[in-house]
Short mmCIF file of C-alpha atoms in Angstrom, two decimals:
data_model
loop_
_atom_site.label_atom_id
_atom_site.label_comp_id
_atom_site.label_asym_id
_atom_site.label_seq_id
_atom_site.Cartn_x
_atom_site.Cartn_y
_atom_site.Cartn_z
CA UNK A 1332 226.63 51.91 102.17
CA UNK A 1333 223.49 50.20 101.26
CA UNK A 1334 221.31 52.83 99.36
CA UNK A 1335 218.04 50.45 99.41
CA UNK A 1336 218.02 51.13 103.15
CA UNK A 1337 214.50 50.01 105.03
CA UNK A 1338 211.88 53.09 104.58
CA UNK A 1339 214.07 54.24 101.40
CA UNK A 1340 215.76 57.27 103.32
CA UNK A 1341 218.43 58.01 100.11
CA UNK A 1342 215.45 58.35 97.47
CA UNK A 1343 213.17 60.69 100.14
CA UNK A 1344 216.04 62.41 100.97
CA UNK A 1345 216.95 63.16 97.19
CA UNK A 1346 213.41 63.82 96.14
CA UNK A 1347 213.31 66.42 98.65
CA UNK A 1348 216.49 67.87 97.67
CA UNK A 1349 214.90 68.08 94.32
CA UNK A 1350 211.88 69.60 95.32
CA UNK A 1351 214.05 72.56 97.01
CA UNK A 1352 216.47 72.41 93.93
CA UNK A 1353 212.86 73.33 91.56
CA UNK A 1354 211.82 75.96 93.94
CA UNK A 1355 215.21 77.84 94.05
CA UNK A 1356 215.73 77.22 97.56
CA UNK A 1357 219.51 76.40 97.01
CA UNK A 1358 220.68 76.40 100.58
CA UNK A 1359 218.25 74.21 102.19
CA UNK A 1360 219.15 71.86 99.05
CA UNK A 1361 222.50 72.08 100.59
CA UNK A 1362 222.10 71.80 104.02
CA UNK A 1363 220.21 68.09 102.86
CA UNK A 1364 222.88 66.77 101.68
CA UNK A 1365 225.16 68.24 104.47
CA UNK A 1366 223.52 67.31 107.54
CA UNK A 1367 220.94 64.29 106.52
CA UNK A 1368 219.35 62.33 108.81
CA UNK A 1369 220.46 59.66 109.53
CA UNK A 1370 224.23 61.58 109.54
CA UNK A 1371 226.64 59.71 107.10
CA UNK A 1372 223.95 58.83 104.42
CA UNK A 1373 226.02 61.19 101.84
CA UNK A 1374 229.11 60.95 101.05
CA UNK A 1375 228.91 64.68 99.52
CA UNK A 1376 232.43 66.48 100.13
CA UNK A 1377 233.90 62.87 101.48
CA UNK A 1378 236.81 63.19 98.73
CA UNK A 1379 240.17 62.10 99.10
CA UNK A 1380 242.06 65.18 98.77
CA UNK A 1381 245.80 65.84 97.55
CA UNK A 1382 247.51 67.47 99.72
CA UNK A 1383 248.06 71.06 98.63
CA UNK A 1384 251.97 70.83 99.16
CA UNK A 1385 251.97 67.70 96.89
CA UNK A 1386 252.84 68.64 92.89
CA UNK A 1387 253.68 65.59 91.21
CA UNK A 1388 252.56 62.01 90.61
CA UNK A 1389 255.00 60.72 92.59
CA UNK A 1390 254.72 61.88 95.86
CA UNK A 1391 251.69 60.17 96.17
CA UNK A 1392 253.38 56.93 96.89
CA UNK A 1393 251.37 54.53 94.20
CA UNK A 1394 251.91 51.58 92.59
CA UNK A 1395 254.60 51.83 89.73
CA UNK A 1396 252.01 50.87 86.95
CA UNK A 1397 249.26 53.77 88.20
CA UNK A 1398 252.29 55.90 88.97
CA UNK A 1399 252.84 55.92 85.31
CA UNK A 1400 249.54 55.58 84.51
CA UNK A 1401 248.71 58.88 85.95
CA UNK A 1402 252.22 60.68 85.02
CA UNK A 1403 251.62 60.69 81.98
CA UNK A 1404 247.57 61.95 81.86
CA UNK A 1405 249.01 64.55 84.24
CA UNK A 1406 251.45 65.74 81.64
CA UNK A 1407 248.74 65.15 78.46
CA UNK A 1408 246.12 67.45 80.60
CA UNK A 1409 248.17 70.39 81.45
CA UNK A 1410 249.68 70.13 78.00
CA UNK A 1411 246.86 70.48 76.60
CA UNK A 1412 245.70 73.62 79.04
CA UNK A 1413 249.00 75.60 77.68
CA UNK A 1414 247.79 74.64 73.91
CA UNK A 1415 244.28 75.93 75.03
CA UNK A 1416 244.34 79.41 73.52
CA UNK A 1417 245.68 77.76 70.25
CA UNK A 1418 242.62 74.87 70.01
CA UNK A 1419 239.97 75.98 67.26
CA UNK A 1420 236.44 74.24 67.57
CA UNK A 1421 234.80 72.25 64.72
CA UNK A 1422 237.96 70.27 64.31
CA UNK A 1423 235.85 66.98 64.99
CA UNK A 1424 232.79 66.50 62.49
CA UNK A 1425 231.73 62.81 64.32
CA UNK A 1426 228.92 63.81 66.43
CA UNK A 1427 228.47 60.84 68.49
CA UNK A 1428 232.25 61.05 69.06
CA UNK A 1429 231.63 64.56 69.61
CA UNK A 1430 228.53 63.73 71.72
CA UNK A 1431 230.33 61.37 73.69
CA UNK A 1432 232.79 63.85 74.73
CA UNK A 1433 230.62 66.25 76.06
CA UNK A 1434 228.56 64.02 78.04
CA UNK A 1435 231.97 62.09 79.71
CA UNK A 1436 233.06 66.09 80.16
CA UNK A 1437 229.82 67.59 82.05
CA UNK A 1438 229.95 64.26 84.34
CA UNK A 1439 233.17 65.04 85.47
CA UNK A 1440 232.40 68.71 86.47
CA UNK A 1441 229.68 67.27 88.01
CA UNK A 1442 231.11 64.30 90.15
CA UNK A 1443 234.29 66.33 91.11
CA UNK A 1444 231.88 68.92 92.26
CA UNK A 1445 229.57 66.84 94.55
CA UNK A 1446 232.89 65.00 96.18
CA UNK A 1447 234.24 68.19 96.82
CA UNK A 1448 230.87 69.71 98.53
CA UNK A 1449 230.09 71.81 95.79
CA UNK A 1450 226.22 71.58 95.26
CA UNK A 1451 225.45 71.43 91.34
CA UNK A 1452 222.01 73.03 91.08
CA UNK A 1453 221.26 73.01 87.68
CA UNK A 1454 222.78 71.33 84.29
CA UNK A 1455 221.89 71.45 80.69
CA UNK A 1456 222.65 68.95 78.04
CA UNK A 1457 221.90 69.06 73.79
CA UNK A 1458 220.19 65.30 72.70
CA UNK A 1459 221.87 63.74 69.97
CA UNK A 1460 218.74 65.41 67.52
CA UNK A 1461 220.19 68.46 68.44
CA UNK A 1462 223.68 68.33 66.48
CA UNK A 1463 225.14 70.39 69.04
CA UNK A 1464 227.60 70.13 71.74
CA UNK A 1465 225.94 72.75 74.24
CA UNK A 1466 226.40 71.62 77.69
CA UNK A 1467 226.58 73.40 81.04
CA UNK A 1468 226.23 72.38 85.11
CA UNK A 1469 226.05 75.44 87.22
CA UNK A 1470 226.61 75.17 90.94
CA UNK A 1471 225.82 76.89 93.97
CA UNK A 1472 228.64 78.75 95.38
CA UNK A 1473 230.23 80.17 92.34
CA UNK A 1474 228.21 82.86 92.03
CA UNK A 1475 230.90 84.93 91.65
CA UNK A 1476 230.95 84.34 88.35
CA UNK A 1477 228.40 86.67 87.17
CA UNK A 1478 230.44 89.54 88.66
CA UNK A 1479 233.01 88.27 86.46
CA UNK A 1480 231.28 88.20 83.62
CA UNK A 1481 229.96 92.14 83.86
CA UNK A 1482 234.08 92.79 84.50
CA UNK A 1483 234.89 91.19 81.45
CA UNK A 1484 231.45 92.76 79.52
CA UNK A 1485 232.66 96.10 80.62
CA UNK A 1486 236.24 95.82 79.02
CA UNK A 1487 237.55 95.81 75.39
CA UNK A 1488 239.49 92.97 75.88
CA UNK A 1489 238.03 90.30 77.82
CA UNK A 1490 241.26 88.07 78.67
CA UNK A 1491 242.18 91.31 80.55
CA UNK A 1492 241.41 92.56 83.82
CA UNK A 1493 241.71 96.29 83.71
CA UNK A 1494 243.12 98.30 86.66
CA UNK A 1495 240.46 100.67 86.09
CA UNK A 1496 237.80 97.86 87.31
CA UNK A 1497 240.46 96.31 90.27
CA UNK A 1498 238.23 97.92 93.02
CA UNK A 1499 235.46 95.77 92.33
CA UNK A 1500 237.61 92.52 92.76
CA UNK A 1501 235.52 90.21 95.45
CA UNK A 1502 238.41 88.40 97.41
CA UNK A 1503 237.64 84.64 97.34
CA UNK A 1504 238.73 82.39 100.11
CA UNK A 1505 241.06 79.79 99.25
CA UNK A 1506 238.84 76.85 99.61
CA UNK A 1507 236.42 78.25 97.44
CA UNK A 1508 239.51 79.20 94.79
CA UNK A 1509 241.13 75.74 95.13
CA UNK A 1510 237.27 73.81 94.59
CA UNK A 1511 236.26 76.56 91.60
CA UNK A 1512 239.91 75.51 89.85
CA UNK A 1513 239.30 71.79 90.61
CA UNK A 1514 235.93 71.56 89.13
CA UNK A 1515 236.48 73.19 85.86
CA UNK A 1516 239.05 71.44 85.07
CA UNK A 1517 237.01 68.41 85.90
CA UNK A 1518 235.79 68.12 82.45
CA UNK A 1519 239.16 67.90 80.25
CA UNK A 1520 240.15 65.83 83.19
CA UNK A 1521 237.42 63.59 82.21
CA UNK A 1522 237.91 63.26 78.66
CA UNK A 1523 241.53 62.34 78.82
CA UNK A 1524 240.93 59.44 81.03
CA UNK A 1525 237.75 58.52 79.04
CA UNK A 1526 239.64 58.94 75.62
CA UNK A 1527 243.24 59.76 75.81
CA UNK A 1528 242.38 63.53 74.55
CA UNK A 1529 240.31 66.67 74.56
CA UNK A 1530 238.02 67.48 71.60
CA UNK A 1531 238.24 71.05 73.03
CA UNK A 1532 235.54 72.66 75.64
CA UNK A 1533 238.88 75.38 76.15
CA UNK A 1534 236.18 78.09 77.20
CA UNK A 1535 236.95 75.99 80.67
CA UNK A 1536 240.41 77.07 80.69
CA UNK A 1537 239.87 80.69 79.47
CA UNK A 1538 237.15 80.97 82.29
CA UNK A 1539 239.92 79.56 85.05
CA UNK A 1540 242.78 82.19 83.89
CA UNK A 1541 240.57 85.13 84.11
CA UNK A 1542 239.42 83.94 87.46
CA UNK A 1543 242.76 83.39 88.39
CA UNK A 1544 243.82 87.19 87.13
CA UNK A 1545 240.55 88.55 88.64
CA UNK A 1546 241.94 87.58 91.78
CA UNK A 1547 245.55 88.85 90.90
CA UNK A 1548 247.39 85.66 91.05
CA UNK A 1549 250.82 86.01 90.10
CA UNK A 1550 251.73 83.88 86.76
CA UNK A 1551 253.56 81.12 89.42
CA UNK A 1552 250.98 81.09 92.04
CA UNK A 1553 248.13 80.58 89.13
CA UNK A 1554 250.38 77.85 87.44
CA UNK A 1555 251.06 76.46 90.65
CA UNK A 1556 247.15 76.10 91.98
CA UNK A 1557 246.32 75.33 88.18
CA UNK A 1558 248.84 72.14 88.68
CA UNK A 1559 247.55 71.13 92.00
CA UNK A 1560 243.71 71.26 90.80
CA UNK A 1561 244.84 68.69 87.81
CA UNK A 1562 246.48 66.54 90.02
CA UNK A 1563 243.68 66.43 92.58
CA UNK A 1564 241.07 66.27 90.21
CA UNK A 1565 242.65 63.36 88.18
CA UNK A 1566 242.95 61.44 91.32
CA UNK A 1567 239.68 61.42 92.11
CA UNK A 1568 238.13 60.89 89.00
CA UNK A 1569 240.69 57.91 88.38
CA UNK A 1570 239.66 56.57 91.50
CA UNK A 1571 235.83 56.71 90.51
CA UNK A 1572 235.68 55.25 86.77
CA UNK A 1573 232.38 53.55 87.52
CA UNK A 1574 230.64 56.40 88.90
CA UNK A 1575 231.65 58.55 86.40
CA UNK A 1576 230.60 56.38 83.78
CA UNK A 1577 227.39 55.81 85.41
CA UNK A 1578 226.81 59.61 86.07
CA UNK A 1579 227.64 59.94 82.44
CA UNK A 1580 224.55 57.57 81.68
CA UNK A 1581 222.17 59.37 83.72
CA UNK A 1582 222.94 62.85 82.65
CA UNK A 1583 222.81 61.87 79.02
CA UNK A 1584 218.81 60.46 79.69
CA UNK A 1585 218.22 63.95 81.70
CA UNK A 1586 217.56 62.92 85.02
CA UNK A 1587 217.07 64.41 87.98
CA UNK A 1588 219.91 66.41 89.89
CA UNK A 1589 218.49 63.87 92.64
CA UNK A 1590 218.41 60.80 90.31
CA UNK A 1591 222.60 61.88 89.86
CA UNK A 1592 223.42 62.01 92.97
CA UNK A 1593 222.22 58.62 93.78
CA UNK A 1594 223.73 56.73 90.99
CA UNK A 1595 226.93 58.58 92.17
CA UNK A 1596 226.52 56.98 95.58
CA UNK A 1597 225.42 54.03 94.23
CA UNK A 1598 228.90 53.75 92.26
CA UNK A 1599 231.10 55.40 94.29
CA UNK A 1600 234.73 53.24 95.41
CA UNK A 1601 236.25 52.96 98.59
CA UNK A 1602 238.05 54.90 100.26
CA UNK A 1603 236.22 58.05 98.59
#
């Protein structure tokens, strides 16, 4: 797709989404990039799904070398989810390497979220002049999070669900379940194929399982959608280094939700 196309449709289009984005008119943002004119000039929720009965590496027919390639960042990422609860922060005192981290980590929430149709509406991210590591991108459609949150404010114990607050469970469809698990995992997915590891950013993971127990998974069916979401999301990111990298550029300089989104099309591979 040639984004420089005659009348520049792509940067209209994206300005517009931005105005919408700045007046908090979230669905019409969405409904942009869903039905633009002309049709086809997004490739927002084009991604190249696994298949939900699919659970390892190698039923996804590869080549032998990105077979192993992505056997063994599959193993190093979910690893590294069952060590979660045992990570402390503050191990790493580099900030750029630190820095880096975070900005590789927020691109991949972001990317894996606009290939899978989820619309990220807002995102926050600490300069290096900062010394901090505070980073967020909040998307439309998980909303649901905030009545999380006053569960979990209203308990003792946060990493509990109480059956005294069960009633006010919100069922969530499946889709939405399956995208919300792929996309936070998106970040650690990104750091392990930027840099072999996680510096940490575990509050992902501890948001995920009480989702997961919110919605009274049992321990297989939430290890078994938390496997699936790796696999899927390390797929896709693998299969879109450049824009990733590029994304990661662009966030780190602050632009525009707009501005992302077209250096994500600009950089995106084929097939999507």
């Amino acid at each position: 797709m040639n984004l420089s196309v005659g009348g520049g449709r792509v940067e209209e289009a994206l300005r517009m989404v931005d105005r919408q984005l700045s007046k908090g008119n979230f669905k019409l943002s969405l409904s942009l990039l869903r039905h633009p004119s002309p049709p086809a000039l997004f490739r927002f929720a084009a991604a190249k799904q696994v298949p939900r009965r699919v659970s390892s590496v190698e039923q996804l027919h590869l080549s032998v070398t990105e077979t192993s390639t992505l056997h063994s960042l599959l193993d190093a990422i979910l690893h590294s989810i069952q060590l979660s609860n045992l990570f402390t922060s503050g191990q790493d005192n580099d900030d750029i390497v630190q820095h880096k981290q975070v900005v590789q980590h927020e691109a991949g929430h972001f990317l894996v979220g606009y290939l899978l149709g989820v619309l990220p509406k807002h995102y926050t991210f600490s300069t290096m002049e900062d010394k901090t590591a505070d980073a967020h991108v909040k998307f439309l459609g998980f909303e649901f999070l905030k009545e999380l949150e006053d569960v979990a404010l209203s308990n003792k114990n946060s990493h509990e669900i109480k059956a005294g607050h069960r009633a006010r469970k919100r069922k969530l469809s499946s889709t939405v379940l399956s995208k919300f698990a792929c996309v936070i995992v998106g970040g650690l997915v990104a750091e392990h194929l930027a840099f072999g590891n996680s510096k940490g950013h575990y509050g992902d993971v501890e948001k995920l399982n009480r989702v997961l127990k919110w919605q009274r998974l049992t321990e297989d069916e939430a290890n078994n959608l938390t496997r699936w979401a790796v696999l899927n999301t390390l797929t896709i990111l693998h299969r879109h280094t450049k824009a990733r990298s590029k994304l990661a550029e662009a966030l780190l300089h602050g632009r525009s939700i707009g501005n992302c989104i077209h250096v994500i099309e600009a950089n995106l591979n084929h097939p999507i």
